[in-house]
Tab-separated table of N, CA and C in Angstrom:
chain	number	residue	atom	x	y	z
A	103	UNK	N	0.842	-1.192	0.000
A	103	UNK	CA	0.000	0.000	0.000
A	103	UNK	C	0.882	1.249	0.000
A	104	UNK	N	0.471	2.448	-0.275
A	104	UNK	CA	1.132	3.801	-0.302
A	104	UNK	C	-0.130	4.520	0.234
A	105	UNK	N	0.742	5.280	1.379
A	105	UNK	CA	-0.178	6.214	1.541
A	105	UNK	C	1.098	7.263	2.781
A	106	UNK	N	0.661	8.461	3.214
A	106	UNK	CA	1.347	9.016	4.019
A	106	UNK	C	2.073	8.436	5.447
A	107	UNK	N	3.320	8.653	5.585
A	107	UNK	CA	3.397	8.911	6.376
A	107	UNK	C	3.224	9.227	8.241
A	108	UNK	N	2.741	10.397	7.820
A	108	UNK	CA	1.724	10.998	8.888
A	108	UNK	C	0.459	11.822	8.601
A	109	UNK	N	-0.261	11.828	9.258
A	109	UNK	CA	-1.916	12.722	8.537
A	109	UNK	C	-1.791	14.128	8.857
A	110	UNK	N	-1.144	14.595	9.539
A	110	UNK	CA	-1.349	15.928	10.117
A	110	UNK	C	0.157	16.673	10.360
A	111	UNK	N	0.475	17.759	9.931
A	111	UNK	CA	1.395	18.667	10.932
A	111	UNK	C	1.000	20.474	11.250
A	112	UNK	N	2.184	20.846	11.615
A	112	UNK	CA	1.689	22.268	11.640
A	112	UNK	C	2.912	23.051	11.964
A	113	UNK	N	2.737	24.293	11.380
A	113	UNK	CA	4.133	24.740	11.538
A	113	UNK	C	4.115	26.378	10.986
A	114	UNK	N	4.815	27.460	11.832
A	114	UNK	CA	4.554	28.852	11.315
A	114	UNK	C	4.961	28.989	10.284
A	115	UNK	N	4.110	30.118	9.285
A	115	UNK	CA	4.181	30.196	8.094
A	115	UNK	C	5.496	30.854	7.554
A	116	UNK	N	6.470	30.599	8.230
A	116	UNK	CA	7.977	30.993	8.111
A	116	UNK	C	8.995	29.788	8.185
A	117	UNK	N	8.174	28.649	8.193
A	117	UNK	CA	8.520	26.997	7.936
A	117	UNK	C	8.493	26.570	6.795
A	118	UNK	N	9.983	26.561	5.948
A	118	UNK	CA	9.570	26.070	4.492
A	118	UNK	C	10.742	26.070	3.984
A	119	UNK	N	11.182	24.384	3.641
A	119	UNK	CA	9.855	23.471	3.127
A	119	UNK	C	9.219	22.671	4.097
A	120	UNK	N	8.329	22.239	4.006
A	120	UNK	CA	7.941	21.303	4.749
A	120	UNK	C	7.257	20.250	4.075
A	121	UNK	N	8.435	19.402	4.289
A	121	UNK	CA	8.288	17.627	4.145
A	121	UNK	C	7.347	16.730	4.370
A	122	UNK	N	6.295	16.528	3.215
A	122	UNK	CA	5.650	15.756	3.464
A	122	UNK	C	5.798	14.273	2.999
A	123	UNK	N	6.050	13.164	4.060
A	123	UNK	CA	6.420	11.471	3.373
A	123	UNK	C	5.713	10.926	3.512
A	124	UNK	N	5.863	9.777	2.256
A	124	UNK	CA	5.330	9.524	1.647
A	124	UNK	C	5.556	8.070	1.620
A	125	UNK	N	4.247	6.470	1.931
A	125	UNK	CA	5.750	5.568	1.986
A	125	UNK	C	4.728	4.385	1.627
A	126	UNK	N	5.780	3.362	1.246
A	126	UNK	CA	4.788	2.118	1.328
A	126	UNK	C	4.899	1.013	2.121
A	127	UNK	N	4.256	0.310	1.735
A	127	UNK	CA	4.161	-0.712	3.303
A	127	UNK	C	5.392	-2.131	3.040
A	128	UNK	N	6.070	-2.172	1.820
A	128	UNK	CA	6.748	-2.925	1.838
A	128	UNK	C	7.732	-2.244	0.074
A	129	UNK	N	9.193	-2.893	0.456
A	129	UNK	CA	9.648	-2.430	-0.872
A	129	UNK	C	8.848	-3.034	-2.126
A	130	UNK	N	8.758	-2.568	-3.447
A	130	UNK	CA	8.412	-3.036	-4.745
A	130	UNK	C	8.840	-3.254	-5.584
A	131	UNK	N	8.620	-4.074	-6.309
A	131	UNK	CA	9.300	-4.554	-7.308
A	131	UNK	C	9.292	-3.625	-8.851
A	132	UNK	N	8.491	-2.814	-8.212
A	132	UNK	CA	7.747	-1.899	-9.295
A	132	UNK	C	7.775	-0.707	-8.900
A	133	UNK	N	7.956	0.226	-9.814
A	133	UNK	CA	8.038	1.353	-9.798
A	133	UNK	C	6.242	1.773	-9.116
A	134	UNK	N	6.205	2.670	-7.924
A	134	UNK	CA	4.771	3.422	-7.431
A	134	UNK	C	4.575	4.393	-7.555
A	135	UNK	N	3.280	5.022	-8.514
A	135	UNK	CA	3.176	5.998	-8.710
A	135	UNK	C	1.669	6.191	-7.756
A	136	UNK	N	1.172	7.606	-7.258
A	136	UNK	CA	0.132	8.331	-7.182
A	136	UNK	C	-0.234	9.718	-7.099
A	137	UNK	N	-1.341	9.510	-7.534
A	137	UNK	CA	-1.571	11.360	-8.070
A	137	UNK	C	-1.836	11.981	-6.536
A	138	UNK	N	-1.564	13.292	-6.492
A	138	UNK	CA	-1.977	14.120	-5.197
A	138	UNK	C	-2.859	15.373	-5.807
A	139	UNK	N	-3.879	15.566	-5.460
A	139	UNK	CA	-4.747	16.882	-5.504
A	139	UNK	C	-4.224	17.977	-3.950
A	140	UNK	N	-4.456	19.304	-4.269
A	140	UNK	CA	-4.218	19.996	-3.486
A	140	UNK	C	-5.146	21.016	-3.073
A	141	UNK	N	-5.627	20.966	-1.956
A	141	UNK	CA	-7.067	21.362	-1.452
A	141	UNK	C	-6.801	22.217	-0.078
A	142	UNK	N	-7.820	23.507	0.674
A	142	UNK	CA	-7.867	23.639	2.189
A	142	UNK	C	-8.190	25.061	1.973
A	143	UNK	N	-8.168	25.536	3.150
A	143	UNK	CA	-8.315	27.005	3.174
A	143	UNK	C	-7.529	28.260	2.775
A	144	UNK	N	-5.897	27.790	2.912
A	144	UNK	CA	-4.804	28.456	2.051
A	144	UNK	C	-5.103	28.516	0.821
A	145	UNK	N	-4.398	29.766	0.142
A	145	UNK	CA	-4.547	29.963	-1.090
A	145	UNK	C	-2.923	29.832	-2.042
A	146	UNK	N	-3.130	28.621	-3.018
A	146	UNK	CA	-2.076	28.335	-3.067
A	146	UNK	C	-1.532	29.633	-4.556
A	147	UNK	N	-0.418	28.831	-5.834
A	147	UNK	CA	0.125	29.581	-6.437
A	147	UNK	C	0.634	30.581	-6.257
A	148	UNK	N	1.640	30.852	-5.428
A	148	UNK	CA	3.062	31.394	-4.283
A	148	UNK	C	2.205	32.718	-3.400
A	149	UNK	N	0.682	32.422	-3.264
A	149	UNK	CA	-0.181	33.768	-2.311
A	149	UNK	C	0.369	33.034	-0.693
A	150	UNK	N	0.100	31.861	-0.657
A	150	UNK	CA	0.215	31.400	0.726
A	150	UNK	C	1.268	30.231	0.631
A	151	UNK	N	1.294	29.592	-0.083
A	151	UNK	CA	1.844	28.552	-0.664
A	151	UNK	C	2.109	28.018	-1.902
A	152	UNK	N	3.221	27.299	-2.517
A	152	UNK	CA	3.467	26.637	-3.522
A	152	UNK	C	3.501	25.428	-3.602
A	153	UNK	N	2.305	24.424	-4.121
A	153	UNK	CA	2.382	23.413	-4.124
A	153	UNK	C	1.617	22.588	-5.030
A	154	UNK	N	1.696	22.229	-6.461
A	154	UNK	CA	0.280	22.229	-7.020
A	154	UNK	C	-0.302	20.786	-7.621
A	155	UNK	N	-1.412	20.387	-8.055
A	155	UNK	CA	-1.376	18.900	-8.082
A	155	UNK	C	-0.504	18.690	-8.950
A	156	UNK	N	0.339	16.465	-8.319
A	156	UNK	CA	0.932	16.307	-8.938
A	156	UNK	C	0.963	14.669	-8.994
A	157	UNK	N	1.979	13.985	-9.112
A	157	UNK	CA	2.264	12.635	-9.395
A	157	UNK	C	3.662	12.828	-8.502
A	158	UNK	N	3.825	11.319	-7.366
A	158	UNK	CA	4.875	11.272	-6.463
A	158	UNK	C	5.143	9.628	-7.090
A	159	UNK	N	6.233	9.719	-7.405
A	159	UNK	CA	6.832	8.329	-7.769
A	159	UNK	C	7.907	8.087	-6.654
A	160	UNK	N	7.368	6.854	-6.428
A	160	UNK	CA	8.576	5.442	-5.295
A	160	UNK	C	9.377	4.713	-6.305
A	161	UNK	N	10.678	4.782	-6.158
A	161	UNK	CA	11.568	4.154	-7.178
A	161	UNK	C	11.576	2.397	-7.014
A	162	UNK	N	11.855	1.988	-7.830
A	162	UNK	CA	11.948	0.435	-7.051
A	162	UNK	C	12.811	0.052	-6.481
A	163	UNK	N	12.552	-1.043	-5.385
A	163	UNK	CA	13.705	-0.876	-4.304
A	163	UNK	C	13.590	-0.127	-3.017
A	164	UNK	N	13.076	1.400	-3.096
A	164	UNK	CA	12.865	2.608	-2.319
A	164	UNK	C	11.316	1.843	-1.551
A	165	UNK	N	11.390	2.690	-0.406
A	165	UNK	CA	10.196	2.572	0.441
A	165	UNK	C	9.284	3.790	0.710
A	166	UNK	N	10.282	4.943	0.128
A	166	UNK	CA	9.629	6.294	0.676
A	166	UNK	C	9.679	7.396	-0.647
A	167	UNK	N	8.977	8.753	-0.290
A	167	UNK	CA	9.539	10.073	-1.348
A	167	UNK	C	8.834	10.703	-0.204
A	168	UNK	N	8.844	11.660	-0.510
A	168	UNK	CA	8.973	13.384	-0.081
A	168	UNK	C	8.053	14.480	-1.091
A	169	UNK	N	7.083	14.420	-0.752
A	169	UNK	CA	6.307	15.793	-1.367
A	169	UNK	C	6.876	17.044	-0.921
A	170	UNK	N	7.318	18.425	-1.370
A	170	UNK	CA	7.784	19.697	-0.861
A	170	UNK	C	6.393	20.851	-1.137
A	171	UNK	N	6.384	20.872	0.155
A	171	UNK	CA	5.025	22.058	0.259
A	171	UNK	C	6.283	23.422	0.219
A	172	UNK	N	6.024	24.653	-0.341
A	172	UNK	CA	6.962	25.527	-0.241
A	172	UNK	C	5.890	26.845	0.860
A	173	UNK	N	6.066	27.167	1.717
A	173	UNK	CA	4.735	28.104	2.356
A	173	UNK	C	5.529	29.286	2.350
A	174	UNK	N	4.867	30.031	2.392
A	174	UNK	CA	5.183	31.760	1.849
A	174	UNK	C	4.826	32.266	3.124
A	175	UNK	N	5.628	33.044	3.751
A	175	UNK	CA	5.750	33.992	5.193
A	175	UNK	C	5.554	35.803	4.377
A	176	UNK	N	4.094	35.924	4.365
A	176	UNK	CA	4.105	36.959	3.979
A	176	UNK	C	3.993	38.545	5.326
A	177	UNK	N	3.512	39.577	5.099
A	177	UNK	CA	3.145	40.133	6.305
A	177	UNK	C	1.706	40.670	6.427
A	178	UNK	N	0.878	39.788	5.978
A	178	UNK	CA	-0.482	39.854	6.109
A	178	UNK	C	-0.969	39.284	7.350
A	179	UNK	N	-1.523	39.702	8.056
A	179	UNK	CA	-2.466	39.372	9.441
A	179	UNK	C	-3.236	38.295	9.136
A	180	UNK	N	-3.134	37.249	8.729
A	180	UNK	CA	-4.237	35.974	8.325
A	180	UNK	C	-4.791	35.371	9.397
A	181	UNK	N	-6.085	34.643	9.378
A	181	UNK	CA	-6.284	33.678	9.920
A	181	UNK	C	-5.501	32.125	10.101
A	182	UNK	N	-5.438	31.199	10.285
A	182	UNK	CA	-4.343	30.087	10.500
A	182	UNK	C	-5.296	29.217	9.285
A	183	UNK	N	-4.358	28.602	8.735
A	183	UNK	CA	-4.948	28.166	7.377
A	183	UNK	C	-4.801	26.784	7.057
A	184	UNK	N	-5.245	26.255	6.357
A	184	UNK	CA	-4.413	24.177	6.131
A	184	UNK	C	-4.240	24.597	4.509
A	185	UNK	N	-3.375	23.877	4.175
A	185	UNK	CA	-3.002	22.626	3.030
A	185	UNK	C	-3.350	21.410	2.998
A	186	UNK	N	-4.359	20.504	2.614
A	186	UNK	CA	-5.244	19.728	2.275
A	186	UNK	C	-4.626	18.749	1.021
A	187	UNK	N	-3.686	17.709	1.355
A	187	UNK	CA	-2.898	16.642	-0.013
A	187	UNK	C	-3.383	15.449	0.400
A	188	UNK	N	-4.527	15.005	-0.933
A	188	UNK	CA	-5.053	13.667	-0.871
A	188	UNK	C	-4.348	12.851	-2.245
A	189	UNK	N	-4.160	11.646	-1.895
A	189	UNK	CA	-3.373	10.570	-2.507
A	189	UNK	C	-4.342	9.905	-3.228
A	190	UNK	N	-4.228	9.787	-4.340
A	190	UNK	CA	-5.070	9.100	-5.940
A	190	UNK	C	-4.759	8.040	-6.353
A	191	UNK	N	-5.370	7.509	-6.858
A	191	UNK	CA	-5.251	6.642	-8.506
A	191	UNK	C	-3.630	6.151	-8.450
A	192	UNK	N	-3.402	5.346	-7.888
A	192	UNK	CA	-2.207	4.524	-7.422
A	192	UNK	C	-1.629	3.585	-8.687
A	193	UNK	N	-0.369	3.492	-8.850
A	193	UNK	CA	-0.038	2.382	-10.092
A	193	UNK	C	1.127	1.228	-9.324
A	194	UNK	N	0.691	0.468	-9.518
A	194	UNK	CA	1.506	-0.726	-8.855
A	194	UNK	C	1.551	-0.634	-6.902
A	195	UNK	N	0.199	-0.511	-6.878
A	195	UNK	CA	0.196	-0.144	-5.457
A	195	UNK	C	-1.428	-0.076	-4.995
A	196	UNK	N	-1.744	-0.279	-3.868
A	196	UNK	CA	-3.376	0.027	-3.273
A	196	UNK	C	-3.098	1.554	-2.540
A	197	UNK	N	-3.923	2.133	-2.180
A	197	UNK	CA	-3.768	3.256	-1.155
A	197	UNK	C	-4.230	2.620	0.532
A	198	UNK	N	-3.458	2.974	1.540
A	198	UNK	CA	-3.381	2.728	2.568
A	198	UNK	C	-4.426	3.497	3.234
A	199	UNK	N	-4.310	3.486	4.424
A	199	UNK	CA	-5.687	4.176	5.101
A	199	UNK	C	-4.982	5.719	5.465
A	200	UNK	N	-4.078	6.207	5.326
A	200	UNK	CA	-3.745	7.341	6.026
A	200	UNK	C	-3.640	7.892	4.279
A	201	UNK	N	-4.597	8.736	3.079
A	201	UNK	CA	-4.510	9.060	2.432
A	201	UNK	C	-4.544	10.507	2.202
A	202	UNK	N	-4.876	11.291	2.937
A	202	UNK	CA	-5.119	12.552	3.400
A	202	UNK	C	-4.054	13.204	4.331
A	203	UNK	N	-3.730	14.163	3.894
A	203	UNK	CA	-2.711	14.603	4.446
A	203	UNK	C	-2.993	16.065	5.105
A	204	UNK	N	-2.898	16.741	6.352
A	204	UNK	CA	-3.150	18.394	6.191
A	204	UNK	C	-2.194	19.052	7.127
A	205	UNK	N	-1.994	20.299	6.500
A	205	UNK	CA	-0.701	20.933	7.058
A	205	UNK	C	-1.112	22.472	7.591
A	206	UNK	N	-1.337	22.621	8.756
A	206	UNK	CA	-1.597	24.060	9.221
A	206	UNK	C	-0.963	24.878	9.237
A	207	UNK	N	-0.993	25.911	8.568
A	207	UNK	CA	-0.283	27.082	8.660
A	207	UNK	C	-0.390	28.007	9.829
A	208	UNK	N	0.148	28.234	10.416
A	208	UNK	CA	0.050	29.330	11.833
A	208	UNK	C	0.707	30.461	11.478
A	209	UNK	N	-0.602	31.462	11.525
A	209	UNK	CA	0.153	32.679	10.758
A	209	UNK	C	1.060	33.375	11.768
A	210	UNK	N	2.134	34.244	11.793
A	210	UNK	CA	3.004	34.654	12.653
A	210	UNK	C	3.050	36.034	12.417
A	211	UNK	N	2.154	36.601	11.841
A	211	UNK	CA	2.161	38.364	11.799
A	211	UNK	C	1.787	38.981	12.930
């Protein structure tokens, strides 16, 4: 199976990058691919964050990868915000139960 990691972190919006892993439940013989959508109350395309949907490939052999959320420390007074990364359409792999991923932004203005 592939699926995260961990489901949750959080971290001031002057934290970046922040590492999101990514892993499967046993090495493969096969190359693992799955798609990630990017969803939450942040506004991404470099306003709050850079991060946009994509495809995370596990090499074969490998057990893990690394998604890079990039978060933008601007000086706007915000409310505290998430990043919202759900795990898709899997190739040589099932999705695990931890598929959802969310990352709070704590604004620091």
């Amino acid at each position: 199976t592939i699926q995260f990691s961990s489901s949750s972190a959080s971290g001031c919006e002057n934290t970046s990058p922040v590492v999101i892993g990514v892993t499967l439940s046993a090495i493969s013989v096969a190359e693992v691919q799955a798609t990630y959508t990017v969803t939450g109350t942040a506004t991404g395309s470099g306003t709050d964050y850079t991060l946009a949907n994509g495809t995370i490939t596990i090499p074969v052999g490998q057990i893990s990868a690394n998604i890079s959320l990039s978060v933008i420390d601007d000086a706007v007074v915000d409310p505290n915000e998430t990043v919202i990364v759900t795990l898709t359409s899997p190739t040589n792999a099932l999705l695990g139960s931890a598929t959802v991923y969310t990352y709070n932004i704590n604004d620091n203005d």
